[in-house]
Short mmCIF file of C-alpha atoms (C1' of nucleotides) in Angstrom, two decimals:
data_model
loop_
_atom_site.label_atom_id
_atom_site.label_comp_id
_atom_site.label_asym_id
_atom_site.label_seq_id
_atom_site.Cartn_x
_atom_site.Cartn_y
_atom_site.Cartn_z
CA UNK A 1 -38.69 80.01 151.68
CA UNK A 2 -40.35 81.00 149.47
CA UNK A 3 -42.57 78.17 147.94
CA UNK A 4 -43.51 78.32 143.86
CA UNK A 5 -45.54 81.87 144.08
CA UNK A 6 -42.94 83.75 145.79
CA UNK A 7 -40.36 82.15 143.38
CA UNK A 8 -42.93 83.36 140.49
CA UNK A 9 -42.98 86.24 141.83
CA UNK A 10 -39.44 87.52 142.33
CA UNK A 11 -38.90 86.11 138.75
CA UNK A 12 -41.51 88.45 137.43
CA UNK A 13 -39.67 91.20 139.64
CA UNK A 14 -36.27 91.06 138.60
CA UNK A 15 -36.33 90.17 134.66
CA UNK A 16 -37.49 92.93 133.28
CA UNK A 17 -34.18 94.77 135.25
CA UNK A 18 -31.95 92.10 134.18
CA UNK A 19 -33.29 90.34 130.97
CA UNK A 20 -30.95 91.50 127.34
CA UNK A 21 -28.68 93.11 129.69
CA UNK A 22 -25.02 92.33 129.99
CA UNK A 23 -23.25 90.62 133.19
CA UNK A 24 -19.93 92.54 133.94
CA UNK A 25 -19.11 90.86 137.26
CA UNK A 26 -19.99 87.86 139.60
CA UNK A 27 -19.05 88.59 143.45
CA UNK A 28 -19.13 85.80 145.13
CA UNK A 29 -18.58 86.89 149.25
CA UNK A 30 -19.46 83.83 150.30
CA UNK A 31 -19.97 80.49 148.25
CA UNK A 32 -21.13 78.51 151.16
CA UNK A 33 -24.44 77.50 150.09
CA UNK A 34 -26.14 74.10 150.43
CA UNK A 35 -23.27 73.53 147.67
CA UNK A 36 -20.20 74.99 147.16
CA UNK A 37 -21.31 77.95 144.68
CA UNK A 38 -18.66 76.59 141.08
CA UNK A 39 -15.84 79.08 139.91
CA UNK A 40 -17.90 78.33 136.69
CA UNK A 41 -20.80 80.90 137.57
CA UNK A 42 -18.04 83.18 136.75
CA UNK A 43 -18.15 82.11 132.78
CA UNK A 44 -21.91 85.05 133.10
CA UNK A 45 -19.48 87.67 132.97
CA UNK A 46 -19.38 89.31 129.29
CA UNK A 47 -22.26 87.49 128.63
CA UNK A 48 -25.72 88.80 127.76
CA UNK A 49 -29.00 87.08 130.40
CA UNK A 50 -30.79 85.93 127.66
CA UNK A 51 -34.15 85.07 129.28
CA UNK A 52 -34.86 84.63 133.07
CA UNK A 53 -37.39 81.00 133.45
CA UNK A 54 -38.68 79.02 135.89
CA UNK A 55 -38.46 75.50 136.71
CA UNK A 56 -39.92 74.19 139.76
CA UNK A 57 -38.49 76.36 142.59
CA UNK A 58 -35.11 76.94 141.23
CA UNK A 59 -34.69 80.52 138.80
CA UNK A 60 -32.64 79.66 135.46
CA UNK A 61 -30.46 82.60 134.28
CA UNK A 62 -30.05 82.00 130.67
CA UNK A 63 -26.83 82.77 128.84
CA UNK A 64 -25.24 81.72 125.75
CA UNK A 65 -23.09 80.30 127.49
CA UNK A 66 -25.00 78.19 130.19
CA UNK A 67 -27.36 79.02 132.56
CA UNK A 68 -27.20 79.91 136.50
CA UNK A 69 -29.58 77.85 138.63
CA UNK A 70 -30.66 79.26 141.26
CA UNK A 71 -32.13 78.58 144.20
CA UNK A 72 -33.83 80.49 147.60
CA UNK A 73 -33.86 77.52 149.95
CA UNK A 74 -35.71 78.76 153.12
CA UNK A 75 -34.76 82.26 153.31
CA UNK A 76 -33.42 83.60 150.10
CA UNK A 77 -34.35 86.46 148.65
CA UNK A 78 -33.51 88.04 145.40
CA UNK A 79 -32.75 91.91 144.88
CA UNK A 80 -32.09 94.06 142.16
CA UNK A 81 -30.26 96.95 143.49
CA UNK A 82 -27.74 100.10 142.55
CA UNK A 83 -24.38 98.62 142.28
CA UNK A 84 -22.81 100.96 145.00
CA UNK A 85 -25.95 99.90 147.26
CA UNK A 86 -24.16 99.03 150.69
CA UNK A 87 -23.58 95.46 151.63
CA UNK A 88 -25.08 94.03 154.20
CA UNK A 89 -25.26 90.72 156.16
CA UNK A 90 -26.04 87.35 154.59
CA UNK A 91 -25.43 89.67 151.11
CA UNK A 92 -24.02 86.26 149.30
CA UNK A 93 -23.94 87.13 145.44
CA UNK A 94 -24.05 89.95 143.25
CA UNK A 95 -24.51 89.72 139.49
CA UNK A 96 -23.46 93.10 138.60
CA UNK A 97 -24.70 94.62 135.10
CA UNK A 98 -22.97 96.41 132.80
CA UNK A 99 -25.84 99.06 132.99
CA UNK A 100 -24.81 100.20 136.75
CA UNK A 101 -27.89 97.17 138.65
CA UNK A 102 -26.96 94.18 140.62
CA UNK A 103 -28.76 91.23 141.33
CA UNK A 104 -27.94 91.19 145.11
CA UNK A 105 -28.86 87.31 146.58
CA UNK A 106 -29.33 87.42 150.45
CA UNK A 107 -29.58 84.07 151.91
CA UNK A 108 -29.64 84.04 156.10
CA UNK A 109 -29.74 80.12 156.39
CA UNK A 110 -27.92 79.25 153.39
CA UNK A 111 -29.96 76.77 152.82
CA UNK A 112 -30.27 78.21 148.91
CA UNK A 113 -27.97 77.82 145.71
CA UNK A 114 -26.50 79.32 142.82
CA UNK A 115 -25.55 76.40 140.32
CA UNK A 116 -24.05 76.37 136.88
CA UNK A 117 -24.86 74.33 133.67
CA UNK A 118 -23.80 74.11 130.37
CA UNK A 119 -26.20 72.78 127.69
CA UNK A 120 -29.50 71.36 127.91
CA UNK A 121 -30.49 72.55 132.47
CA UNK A 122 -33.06 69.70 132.08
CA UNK A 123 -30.49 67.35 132.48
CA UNK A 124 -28.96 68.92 135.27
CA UNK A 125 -29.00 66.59 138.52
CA UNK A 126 -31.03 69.16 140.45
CA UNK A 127 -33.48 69.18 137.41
CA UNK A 128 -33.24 65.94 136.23
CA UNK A 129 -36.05 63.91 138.60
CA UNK A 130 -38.43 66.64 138.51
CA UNK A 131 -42.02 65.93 138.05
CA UNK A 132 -44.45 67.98 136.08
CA UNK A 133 -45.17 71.87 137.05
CA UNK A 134 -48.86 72.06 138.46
CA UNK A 135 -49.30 74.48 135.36
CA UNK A 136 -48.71 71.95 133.22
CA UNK A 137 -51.61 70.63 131.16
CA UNK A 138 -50.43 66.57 132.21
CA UNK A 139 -51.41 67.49 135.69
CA UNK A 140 -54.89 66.92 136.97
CA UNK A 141 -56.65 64.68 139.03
CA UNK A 142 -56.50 61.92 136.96
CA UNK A 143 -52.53 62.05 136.62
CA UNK A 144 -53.11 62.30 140.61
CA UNK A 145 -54.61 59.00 141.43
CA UNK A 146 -52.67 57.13 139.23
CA UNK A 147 -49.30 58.43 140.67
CA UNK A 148 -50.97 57.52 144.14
CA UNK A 149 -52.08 53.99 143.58
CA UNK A 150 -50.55 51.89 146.11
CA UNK A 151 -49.25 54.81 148.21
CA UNK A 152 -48.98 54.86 151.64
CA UNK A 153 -47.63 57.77 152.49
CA UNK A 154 -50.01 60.73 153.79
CA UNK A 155 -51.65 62.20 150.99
CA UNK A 156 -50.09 65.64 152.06
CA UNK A 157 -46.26 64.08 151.59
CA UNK A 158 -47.52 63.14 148.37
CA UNK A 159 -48.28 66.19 146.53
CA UNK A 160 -45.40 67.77 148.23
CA UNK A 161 -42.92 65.34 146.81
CA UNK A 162 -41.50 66.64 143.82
CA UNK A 163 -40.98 63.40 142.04
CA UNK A 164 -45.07 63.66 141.77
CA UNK A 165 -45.80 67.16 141.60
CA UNK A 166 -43.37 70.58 141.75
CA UNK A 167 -43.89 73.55 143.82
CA UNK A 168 -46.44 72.51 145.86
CA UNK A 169 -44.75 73.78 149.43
CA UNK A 170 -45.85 73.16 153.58
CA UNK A 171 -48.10 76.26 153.13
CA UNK A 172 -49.29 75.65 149.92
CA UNK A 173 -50.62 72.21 150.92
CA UNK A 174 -52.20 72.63 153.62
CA UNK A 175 -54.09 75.39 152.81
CA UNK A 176 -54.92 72.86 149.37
CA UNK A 177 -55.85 69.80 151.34
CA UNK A 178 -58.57 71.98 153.26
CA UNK A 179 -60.09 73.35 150.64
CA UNK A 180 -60.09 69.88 148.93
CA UNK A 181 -61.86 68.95 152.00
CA UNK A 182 -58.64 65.82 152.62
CA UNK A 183 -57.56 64.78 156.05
CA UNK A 184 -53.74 65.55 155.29
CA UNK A 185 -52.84 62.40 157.07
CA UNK A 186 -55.07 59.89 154.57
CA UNK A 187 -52.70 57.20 152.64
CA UNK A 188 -52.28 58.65 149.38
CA UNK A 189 -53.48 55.37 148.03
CA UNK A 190 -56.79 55.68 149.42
CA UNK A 191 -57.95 58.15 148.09
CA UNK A 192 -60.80 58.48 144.91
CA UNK A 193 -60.16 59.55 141.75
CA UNK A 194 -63.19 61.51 142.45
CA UNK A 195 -61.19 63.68 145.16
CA UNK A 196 -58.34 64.09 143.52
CA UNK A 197 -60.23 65.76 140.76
CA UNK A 198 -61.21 67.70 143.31
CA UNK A 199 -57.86 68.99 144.53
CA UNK A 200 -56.06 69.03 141.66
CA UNK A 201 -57.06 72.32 140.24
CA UNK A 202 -57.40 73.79 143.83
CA UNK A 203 -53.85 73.03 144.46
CA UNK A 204 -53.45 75.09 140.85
CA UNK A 205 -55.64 77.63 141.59
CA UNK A 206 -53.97 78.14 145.21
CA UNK A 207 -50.77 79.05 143.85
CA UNK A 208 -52.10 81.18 141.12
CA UNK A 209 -53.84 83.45 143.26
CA UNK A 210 -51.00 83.31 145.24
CA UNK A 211 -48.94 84.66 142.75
CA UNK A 212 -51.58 87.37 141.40
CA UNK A 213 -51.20 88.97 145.08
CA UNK A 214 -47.73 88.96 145.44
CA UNK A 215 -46.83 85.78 147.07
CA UNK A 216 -47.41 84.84 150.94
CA UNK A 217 -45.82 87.47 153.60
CA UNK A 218 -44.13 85.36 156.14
CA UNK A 219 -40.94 86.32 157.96
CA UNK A 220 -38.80 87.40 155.55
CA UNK A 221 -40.18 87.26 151.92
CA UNK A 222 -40.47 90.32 150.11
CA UNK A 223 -40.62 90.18 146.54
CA UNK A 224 -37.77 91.73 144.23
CA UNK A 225 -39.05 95.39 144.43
CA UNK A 226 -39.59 95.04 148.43
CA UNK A 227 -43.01 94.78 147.96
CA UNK A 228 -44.68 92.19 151.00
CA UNK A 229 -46.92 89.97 149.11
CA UNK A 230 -50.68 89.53 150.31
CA UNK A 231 -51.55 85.84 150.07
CA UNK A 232 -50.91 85.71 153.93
CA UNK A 233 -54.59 87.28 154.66
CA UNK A 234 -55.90 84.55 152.52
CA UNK A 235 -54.60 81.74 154.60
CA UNK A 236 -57.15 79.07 156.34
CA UNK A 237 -55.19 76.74 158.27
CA UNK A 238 -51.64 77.49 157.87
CA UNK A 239 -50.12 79.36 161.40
CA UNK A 240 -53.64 79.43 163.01
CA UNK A 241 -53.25 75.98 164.94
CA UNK A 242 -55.68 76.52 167.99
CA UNK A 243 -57.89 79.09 166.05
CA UNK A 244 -61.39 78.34 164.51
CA UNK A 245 -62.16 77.06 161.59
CA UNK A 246 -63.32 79.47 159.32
CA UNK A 247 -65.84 77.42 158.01
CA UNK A 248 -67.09 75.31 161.06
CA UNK A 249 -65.63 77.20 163.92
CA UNK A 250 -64.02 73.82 165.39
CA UNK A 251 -61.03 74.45 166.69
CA UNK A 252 -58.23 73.67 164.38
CA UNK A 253 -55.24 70.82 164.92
CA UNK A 254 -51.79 70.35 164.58
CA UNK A 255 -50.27 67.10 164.02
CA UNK A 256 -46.56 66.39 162.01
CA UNK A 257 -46.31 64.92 158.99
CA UNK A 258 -42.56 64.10 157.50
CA UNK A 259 -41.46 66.72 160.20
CA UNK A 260 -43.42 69.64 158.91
CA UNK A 261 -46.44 71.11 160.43
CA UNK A 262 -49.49 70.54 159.62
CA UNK A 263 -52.65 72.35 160.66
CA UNK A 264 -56.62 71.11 159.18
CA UNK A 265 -59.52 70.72 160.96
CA UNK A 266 -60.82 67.59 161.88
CA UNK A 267 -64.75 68.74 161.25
CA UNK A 268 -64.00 69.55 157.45
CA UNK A 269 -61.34 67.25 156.56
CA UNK A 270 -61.92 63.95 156.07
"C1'" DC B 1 -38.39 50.17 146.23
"C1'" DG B 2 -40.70 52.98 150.43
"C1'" DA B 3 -40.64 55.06 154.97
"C1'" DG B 4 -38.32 57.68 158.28
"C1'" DG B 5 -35.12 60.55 159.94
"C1'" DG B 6 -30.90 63.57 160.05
"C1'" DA B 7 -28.45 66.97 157.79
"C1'" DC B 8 -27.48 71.69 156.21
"C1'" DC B 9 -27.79 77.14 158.64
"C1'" DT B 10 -29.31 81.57 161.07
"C1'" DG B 11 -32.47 84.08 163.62
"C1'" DG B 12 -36.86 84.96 165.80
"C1'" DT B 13 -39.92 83.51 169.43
"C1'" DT B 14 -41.12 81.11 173.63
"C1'" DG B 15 -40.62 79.56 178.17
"C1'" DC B 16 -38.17 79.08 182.46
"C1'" DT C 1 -32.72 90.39 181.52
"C1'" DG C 2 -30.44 85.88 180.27
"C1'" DC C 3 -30.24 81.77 178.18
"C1'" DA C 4 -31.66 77.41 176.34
"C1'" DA C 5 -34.95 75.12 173.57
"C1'" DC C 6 -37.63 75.07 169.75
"C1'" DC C 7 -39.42 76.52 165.45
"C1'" DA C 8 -39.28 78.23 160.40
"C1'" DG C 9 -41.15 78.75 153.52
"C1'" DG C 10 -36.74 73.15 151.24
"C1'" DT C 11 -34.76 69.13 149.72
"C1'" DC C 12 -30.94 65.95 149.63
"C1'" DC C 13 -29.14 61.82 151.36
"C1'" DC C 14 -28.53 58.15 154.50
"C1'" DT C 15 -30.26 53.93 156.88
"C1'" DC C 16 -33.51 50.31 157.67
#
DNA sequence: CGAGGGACCTGGTTGC
DNA sequence: TGCAACCAGGTCCCTC
């Protein structure tokens, strides 16, 4: 999936197509998503997409109504296309406009979501537990630490649990922790308030200039105009198991961490 | 409560 | 070339 950027991104992509305009239809070809996709998403239709937000990884179509959560799991991708545009596999969802665009959703996996709330999407079960967004002025090193104390899980589980921190992916921290100079696999617990004002605004700063370039290209993101994004060149550790550091030339390692991959280097991270 | 693992899916790559 | 095994950006939910 897309982690936060590419999220950012696409939502930066599609609302100025779809933002004051007017939904005339909802296709649903297949609701089979990691939940059953409601016969409420249907209550968009006649309404107006008051203003297209983010919250954490999931895009929040705002009607007067309620508001469509969505979500791009692993492999989601969101288009805005002709209406009469042809159909093609894993094509999900359209949210057809009155002025002749779609918003196609193309999901291989499934593993995304379209939801539907009414009233206050905060309070929405998918929302509900969410910890702050690493934009957000309560998060910074200090908010870090004292989340961690007495944590024993790998420092890298930690700021990819969403309880602690949102949108903060696999890529996103790895490529955060070596900066930071953090052996991923360090108790969260353990670590100084010192280093985790350290990493705070690197993990911020990673995703920003993730987002100013468009979002990592990996297998199948592209943002909403079909753009690749260009964060991939920037990448230190993430895919290049094997490789050289690029600052110490030692060869970089691979161990898993909550089953996810997880490349540093053993010279630089400590 | 925390830690650990399986589950959900398809498709691309790797290795025999 | 064929086919099985393994891997992938996420996150929920179950058990211990």
């Amino acid at each position: 999936m897309p982690e936060l950027p590419e999220v950012e991104v696409t939502r930066m992509g599609i609302e100025p197509h779809i933002k004051a305009k007017q939904v005339s239809k909802v296709i649903v070809r297949n609701g089979k998503l990691r939940w059953p996709v409601p016969d409420e998403v249907q209550l968009m239709v006649g309404q107006n997409i008051d203003a297209v937000e983010r919250r954490a990884k999931y895009l929040l179509l705002k009607t007067a109504r309620g508001t469509a959560i969505m979500h791009l799991g692993m492999s989601g991708k969101l288009c805005v296309v002709d209406e009469d545009e042809q159909v093609l596999k894993h094509d999900h969802i359209d949210i057809v406009l009155a002025d002749g665009k779609t918003l196609r959703y193309n999901d291989p996996r499934r593993f995304g979501a379209m939801l539907w709330h009414q009233g206050d999407v905060s309070e929405h079960k998918v929302m509900k537990n969410l910890g702050p967004e690493p934009f957000a002025q309560v998060f910074d090193g200090q908010y870090l630490y004292e989340r961690s104390k007495g944590k024993k899980v790998p420092v890298k589980q930690f700021i990819m649990d969403n309880k602690i921190v949102v949108g903060v992916g696999n890529i996103y921290a790895n490529e955060s922790l070596f900066k930071a100079g953090i052996d991923p696999r360090r108790a969260a617990g353990s670590i100084s308030l010192k280093r985790y004002k350290l990493l705070a605004p690197i993990v911020v700063d990673t995703l920003a200039k993730s987002i100013e370039q468009g979002g990592t290209t990996l297998k199948d993101f592209a943002g909403a105009d079909g753009k690749p994004g260009y964060f991939a060149q920037e990448l230190s550790v993430y895919g290049r198991k094997g490789e050289n550091c690029v600052s110490c030339e030692t060869i970089l390692q691979e161990v898993r961490l909550g089953q996810r991959s997880t490349v540093f280097c053993p010279q630089c991270q400590r």
